[in-house]
CSV table of N, CA and C in Angstrom, one decimal:
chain,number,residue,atom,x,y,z
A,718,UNK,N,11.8,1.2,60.3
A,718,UNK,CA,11.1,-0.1,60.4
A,718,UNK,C,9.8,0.0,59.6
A,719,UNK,N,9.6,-1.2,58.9
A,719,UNK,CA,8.5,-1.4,58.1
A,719,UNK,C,6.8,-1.4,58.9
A,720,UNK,N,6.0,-1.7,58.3
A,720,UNK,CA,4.9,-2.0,59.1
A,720,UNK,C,4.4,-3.5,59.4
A,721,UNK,N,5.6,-4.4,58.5
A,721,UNK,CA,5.6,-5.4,59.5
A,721,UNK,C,6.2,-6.0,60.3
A,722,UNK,N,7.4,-5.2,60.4
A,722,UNK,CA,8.3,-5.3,61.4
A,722,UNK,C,8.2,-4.6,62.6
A,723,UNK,N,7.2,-3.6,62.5
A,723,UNK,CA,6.4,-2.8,64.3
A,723,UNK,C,5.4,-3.6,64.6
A,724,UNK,N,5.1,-4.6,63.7
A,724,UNK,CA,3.8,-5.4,63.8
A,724,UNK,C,4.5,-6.9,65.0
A,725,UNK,N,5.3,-7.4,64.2
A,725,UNK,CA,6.1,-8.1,64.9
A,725,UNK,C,6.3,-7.6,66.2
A,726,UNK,N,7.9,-6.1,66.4
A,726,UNK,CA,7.9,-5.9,68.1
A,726,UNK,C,6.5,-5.9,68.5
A,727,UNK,N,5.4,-5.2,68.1
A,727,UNK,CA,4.3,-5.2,69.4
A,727,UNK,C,4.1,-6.1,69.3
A,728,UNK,N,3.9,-7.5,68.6
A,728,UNK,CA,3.1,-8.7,69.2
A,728,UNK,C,4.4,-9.5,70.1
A,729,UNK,N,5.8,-9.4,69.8
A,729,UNK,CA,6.4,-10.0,70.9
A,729,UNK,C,6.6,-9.0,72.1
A,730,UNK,N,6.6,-7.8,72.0
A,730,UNK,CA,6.2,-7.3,73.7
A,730,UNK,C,5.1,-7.6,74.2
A,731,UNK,N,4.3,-7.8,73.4
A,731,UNK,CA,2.6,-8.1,73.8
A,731,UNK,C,2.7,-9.7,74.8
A,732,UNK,N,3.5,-10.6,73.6
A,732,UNK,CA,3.5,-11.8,74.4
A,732,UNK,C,4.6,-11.9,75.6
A,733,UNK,N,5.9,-10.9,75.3
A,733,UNK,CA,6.5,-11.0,76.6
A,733,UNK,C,5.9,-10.4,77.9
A,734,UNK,N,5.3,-9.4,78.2
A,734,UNK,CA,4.6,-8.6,78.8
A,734,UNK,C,3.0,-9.6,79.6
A,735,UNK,N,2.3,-10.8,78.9
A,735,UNK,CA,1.5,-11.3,79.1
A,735,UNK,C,2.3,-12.6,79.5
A,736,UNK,N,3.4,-13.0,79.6
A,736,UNK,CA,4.2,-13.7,80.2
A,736,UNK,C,4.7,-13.5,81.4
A,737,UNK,N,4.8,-12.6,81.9
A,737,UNK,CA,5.5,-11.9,82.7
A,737,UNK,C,4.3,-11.0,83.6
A,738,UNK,N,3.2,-10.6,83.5
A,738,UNK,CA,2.6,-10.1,84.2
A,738,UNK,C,1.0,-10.3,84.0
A,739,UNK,N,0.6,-11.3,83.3
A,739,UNK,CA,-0.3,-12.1,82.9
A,739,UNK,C,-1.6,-11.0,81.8
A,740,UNK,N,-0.8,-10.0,81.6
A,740,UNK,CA,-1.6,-9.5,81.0
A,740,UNK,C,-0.8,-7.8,80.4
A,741,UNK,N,-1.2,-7.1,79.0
A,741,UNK,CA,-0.7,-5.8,79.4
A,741,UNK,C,-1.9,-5.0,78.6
A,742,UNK,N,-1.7,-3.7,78.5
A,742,UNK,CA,-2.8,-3.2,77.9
A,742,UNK,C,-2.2,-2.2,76.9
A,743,UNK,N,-2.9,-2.0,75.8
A,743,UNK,CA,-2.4,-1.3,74.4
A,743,UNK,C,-3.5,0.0,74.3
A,744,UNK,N,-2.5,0.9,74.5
A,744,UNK,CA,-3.5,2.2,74.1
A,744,UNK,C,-3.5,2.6,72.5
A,745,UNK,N,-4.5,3.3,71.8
A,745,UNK,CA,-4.5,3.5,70.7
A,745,UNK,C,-5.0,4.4,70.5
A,746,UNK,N,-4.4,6.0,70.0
A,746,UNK,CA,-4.6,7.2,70.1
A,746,UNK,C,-6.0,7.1,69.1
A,747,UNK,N,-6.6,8.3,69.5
A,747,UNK,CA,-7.5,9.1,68.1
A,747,UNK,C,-6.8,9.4,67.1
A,748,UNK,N,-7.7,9.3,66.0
A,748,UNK,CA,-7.2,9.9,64.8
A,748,UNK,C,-8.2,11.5,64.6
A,749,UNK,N,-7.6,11.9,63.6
A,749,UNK,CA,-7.9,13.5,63.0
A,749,UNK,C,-9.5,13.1,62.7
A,750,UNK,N,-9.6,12.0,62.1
A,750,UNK,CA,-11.2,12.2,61.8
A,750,UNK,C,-12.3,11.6,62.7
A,751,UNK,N,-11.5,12.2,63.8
A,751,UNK,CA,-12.5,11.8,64.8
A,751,UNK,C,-13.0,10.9,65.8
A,752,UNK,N,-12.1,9.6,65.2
A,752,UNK,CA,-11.7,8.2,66.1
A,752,UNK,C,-11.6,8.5,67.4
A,753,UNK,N,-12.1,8.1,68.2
A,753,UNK,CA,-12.2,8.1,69.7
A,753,UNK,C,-10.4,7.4,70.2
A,754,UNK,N,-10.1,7.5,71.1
A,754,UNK,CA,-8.9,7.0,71.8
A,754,UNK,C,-9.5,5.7,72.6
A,755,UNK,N,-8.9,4.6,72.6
A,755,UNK,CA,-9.1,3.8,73.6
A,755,UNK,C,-7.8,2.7,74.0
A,756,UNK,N,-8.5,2.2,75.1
A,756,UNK,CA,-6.9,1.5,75.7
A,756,UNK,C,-8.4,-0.4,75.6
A,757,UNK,N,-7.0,-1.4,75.8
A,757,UNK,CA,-7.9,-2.9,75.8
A,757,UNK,C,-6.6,-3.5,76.7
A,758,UNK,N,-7.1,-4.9,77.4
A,758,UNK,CA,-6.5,-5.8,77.4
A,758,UNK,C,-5.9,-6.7,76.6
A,759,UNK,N,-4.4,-7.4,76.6
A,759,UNK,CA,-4.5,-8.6,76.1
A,759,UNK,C,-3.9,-9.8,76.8
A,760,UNK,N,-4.6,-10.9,77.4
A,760,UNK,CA,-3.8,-11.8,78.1
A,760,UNK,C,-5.0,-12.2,79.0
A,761,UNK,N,-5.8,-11.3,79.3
A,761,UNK,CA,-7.0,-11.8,80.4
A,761,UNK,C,-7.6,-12.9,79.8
A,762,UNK,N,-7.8,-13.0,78.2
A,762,UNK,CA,-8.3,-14.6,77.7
A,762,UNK,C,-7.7,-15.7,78.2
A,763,UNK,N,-6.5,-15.5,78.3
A,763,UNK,CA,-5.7,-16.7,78.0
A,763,UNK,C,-5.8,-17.4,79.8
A,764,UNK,N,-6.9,-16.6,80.7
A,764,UNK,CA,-6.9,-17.0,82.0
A,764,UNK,C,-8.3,-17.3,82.0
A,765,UNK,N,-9.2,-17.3,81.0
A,765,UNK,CA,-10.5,-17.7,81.3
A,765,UNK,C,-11.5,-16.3,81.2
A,766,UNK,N,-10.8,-14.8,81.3
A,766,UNK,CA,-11.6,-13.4,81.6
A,766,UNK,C,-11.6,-13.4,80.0
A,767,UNK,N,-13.0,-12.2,79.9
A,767,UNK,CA,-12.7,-11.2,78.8
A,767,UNK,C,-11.8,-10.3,78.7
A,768,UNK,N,-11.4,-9.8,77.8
A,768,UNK,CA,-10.9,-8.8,77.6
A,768,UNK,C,-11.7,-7.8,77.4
A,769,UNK,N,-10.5,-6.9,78.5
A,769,UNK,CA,-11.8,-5.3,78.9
A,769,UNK,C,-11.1,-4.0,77.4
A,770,UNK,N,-12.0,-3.6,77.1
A,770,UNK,CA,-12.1,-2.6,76.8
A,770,UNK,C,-12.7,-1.2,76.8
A,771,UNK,N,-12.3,0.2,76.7
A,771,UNK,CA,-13.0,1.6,77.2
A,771,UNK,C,-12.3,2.4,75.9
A,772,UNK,N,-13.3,2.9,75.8
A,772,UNK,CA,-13.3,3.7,74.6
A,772,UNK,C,-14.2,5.1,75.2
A,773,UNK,N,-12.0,6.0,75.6
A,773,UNK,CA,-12.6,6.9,76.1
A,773,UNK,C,-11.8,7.5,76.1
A,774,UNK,N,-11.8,9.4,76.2
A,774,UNK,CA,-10.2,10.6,75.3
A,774,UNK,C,-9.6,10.6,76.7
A,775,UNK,N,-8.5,9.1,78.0
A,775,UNK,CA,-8.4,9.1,78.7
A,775,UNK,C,-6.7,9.5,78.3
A,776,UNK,N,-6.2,9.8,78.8
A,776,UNK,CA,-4.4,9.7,79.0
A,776,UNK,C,-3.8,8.2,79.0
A,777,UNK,N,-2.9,8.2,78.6
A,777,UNK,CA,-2.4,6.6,78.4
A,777,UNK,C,-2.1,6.2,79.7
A,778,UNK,N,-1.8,6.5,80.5
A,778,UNK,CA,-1.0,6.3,81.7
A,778,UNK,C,-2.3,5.9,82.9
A,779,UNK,N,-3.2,6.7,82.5
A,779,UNK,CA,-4.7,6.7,82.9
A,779,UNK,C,-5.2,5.6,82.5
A,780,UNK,N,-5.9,5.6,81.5
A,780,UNK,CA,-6.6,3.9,81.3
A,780,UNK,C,-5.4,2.9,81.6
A,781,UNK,N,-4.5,2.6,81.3
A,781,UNK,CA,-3.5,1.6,81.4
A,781,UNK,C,-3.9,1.1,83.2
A,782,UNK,N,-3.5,2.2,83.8
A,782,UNK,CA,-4.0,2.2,85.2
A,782,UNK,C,-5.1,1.6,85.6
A,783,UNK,N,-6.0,2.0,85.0
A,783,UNK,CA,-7.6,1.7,85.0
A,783,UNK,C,-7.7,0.1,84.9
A,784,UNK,N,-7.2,0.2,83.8
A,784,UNK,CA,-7.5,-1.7,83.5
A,784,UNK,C,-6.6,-2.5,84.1
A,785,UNK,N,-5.7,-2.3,84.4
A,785,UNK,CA,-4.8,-2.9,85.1
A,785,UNK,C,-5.1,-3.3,86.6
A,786,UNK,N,-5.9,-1.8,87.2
A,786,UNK,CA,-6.8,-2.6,88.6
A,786,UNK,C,-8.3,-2.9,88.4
A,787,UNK,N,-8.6,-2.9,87.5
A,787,UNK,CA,-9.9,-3.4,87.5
A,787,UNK,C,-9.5,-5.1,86.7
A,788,UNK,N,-8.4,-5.2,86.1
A,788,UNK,CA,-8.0,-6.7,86.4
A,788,UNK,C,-7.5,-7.2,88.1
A,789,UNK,N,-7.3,-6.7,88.5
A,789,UNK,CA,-6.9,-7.3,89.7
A,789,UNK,C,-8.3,-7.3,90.7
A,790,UNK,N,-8.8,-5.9,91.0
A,790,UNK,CA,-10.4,-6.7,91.4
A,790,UNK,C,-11.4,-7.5,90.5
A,791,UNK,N,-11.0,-7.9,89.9
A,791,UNK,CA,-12.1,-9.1,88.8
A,791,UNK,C,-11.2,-10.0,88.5
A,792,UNK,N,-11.1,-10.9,89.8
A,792,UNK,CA,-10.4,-12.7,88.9
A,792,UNK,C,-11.5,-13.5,88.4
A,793,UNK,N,-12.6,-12.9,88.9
A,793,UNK,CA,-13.3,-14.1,87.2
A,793,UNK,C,-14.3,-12.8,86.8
A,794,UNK,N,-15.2,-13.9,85.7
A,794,UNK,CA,-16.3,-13.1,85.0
A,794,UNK,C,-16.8,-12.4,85.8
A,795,UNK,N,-17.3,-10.8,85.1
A,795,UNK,CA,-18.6,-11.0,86.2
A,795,UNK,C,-19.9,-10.1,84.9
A,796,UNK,N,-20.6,-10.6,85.5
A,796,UNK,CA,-22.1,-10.0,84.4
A,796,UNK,C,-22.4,-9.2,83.4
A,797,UNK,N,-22.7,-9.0,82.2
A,797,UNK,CA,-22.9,-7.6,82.3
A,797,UNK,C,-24.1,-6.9,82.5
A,798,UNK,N,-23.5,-5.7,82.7
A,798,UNK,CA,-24.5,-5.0,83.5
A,798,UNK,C,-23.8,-4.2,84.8
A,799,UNK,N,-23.0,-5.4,85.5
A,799,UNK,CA,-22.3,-5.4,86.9
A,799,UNK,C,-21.6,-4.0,86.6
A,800,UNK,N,-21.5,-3.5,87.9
A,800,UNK,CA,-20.7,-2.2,88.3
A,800,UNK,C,-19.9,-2.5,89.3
A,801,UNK,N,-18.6,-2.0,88.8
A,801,UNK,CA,-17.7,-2.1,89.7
A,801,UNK,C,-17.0,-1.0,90.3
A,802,UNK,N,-16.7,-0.6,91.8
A,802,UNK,CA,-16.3,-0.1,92.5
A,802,UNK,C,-14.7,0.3,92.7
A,803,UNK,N,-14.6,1.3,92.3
A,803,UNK,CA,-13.0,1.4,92.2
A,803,UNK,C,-12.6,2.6,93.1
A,804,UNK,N,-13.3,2.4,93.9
A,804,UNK,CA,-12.8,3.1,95.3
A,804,UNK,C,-13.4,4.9,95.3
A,805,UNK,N,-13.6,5.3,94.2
A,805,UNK,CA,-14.3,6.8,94.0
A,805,UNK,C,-15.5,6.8,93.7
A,806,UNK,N,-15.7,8.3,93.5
A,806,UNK,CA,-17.5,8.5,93.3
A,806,UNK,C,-18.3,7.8,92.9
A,807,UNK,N,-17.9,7.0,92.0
A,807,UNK,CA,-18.7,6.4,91.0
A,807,UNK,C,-17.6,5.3,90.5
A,808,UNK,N,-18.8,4.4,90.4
A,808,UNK,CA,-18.6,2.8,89.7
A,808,UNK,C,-18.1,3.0,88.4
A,809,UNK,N,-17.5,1.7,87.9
A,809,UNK,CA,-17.7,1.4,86.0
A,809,UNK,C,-19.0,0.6,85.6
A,810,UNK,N,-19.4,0.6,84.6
A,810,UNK,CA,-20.3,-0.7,84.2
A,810,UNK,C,-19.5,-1.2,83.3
A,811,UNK,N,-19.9,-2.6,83.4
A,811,UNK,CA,-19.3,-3.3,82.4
A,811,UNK,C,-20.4,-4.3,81.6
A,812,UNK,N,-20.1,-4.7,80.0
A,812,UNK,CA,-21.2,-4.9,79.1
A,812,UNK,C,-20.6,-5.6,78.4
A,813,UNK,N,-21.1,-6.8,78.2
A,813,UNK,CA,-20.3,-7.8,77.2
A,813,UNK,C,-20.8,-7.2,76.0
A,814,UNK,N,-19.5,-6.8,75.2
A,814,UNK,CA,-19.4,-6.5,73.6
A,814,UNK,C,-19.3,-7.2,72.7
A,815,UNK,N,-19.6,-6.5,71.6
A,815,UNK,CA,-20.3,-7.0,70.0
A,815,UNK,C,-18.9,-8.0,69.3
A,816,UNK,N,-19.6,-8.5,68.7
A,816,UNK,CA,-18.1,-9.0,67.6
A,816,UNK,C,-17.4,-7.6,66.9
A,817,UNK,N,-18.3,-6.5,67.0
A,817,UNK,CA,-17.6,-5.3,66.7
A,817,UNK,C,-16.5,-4.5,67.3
A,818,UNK,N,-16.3,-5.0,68.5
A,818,UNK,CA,-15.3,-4.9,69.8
A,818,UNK,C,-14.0,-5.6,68.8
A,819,UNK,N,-14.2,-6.8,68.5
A,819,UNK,CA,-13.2,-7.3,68.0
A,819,UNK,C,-12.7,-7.0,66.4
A,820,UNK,N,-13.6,-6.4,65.8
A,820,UNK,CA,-13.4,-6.1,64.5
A,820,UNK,C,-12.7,-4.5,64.4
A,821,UNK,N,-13.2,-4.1,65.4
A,821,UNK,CA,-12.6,-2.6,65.3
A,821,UNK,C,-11.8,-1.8,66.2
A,822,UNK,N,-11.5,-2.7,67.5
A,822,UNK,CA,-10.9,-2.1,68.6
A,822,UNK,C,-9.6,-3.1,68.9
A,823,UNK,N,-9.9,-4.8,68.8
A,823,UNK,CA,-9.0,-5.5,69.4
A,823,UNK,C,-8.0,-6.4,68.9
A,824,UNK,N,-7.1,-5.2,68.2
A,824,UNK,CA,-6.8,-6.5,66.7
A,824,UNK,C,-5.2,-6.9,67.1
A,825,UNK,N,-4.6,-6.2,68.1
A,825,UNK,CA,-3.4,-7.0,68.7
A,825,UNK,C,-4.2,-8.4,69.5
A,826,UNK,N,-5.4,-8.3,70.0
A,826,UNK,CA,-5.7,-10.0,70.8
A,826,UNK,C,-6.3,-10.4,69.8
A,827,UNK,N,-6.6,-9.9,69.0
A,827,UNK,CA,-7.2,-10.7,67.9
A,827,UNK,C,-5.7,-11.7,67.4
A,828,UNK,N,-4.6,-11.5,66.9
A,828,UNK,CA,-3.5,-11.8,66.6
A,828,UNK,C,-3.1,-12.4,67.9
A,829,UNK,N,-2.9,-11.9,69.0
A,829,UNK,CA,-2.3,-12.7,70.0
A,829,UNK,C,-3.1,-14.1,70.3
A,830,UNK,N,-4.4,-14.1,70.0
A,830,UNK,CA,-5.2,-15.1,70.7
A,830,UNK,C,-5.1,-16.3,69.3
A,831,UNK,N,-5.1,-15.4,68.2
A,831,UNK,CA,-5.3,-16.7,67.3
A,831,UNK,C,-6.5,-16.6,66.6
A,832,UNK,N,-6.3,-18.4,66.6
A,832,UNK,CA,-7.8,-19.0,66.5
A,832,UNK,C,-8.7,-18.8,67.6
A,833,UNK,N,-8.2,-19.2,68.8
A,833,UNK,CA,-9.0,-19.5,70.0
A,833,UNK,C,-10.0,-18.6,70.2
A,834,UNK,N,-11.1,-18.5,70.8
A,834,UNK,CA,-11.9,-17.5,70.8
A,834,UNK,C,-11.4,-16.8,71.8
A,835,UNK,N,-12.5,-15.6,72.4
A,835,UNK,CA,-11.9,-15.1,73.4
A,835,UNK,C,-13.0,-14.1,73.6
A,836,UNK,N,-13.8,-13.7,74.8
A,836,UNK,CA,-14.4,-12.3,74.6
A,836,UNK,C,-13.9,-11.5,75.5
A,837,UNK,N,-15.0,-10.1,75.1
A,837,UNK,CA,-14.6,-8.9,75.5
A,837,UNK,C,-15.8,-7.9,76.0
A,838,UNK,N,-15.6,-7.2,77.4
A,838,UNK,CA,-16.3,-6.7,78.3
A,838,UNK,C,-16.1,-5.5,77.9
A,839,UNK,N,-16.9,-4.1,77.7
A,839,UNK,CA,-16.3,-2.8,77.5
A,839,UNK,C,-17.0,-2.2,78.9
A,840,UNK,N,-15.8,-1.4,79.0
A,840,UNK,CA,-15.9,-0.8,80.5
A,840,UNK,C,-16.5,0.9,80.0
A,841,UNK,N,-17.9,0.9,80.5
A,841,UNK,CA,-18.1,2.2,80.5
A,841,UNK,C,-17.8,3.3,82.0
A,842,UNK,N,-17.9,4.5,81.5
A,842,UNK,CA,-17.5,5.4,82.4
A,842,UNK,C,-18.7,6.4,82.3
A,843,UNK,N,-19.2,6.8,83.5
A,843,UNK,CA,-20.5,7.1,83.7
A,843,UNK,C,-20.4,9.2,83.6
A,844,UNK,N,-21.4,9.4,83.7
A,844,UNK,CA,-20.9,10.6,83.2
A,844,UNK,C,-21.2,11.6,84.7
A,845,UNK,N,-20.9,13.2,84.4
A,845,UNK,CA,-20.5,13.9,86.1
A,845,UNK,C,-21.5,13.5,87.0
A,846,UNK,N,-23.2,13.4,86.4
A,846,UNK,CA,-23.7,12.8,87.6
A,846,UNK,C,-23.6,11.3,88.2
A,847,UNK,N,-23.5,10.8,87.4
A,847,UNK,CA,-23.0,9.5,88.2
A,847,UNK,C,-24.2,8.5,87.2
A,848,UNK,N,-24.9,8.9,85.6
A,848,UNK,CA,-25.6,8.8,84.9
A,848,UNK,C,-24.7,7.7,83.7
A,849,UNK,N,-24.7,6.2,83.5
A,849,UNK,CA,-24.5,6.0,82.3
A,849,UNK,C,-25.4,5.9,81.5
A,850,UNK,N,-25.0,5.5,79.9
A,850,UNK,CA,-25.8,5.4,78.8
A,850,UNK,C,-26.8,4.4,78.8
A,851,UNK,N,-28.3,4.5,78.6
A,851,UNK,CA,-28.8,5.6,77.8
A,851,UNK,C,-29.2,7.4,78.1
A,852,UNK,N,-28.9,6.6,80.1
A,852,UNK,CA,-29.5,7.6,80.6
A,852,UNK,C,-28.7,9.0,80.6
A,853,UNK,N,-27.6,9.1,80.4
A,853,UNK,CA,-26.8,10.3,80.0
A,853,UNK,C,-26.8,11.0,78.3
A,854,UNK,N,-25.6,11.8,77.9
A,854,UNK,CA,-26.0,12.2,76.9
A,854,UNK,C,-24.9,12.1,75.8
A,855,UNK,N,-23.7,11.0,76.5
A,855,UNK,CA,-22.9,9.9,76.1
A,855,UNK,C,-23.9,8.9,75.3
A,856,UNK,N,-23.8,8.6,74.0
A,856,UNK,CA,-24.4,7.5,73.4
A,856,UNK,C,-23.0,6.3,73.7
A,857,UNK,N,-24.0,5.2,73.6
A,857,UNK,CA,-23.2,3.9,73.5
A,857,UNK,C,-21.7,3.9,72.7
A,858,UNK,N,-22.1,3.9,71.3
A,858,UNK,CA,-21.1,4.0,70.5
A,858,UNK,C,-20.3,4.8,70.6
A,859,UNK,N,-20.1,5.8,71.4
A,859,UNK,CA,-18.8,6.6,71.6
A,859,UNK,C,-18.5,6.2,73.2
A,860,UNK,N,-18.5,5.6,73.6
A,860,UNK,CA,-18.0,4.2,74.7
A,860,UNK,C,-17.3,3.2,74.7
């Protein structure tokens, strides 16, 4: 299969999958030079939410997880800043992101959404003390 033809299946699993369960999430490995791993939503626009993003060396099965119940406790917006509780030691924060969210992390909702606009929350993960950025030793950008 060509590269536009894997382009295709994922955008129609994308849209079958956001039909069918109102939303799914796309992991996207690291690369050799260093690229961080991260998983996003796509379909939470199309309900009024941002799309979440975490940019973090998590297991697929793991963030998939992650965002998938932190869509289900957040049926609407909520701040950023807001920390959310997901039942363990420590909260997420969440931060409304840059147009650089969308330029360099979100390019299946970029394609799925269109024209329409749409934003996007990045979900950070705090570090062993329970410390997120700036106060940890995690910078922003690798979040």
């Amino acid at each position: 299969m060509n590269d536009a033809a894997i382009r295709r299946k994922i955008l129609a699993d994308t849209r079958k999958k956001v039909r069918q369960f109102g939303q799914t999430v796309i992991f996207v490995g690291g690369d050799d030079d260093g690229s961080p791993s991260f998983h996003y939503t796509v379909g939470r626009g199309t309900r009024g939410l941002p799309e979440l993003l975490i940019v973090a060396p998590l297991a697929p099965a793991v963030g998939m997880s992650l965002l998938n119940h932190l869509d289900h406790l957040m049926p609407k917006t909520l701040p950023s800043g807001s920390l959310v509780d997901l039942g363990g030691k420590y909260p997420v924060m969440l931060l409304d992101a840059d147009d650089r969210a969308q330029d360099d992390y979100t390019g299946i909702a970029n394609v799925f959404h269109g024209e329409k606009p749409y934003r996007v929350q990045q979900v950070l993960l705090c570090d062993p003390a329970g410390r997120f950025p700036p106060d940890c030793a995690a910078p922003y950008d690798r979040q």
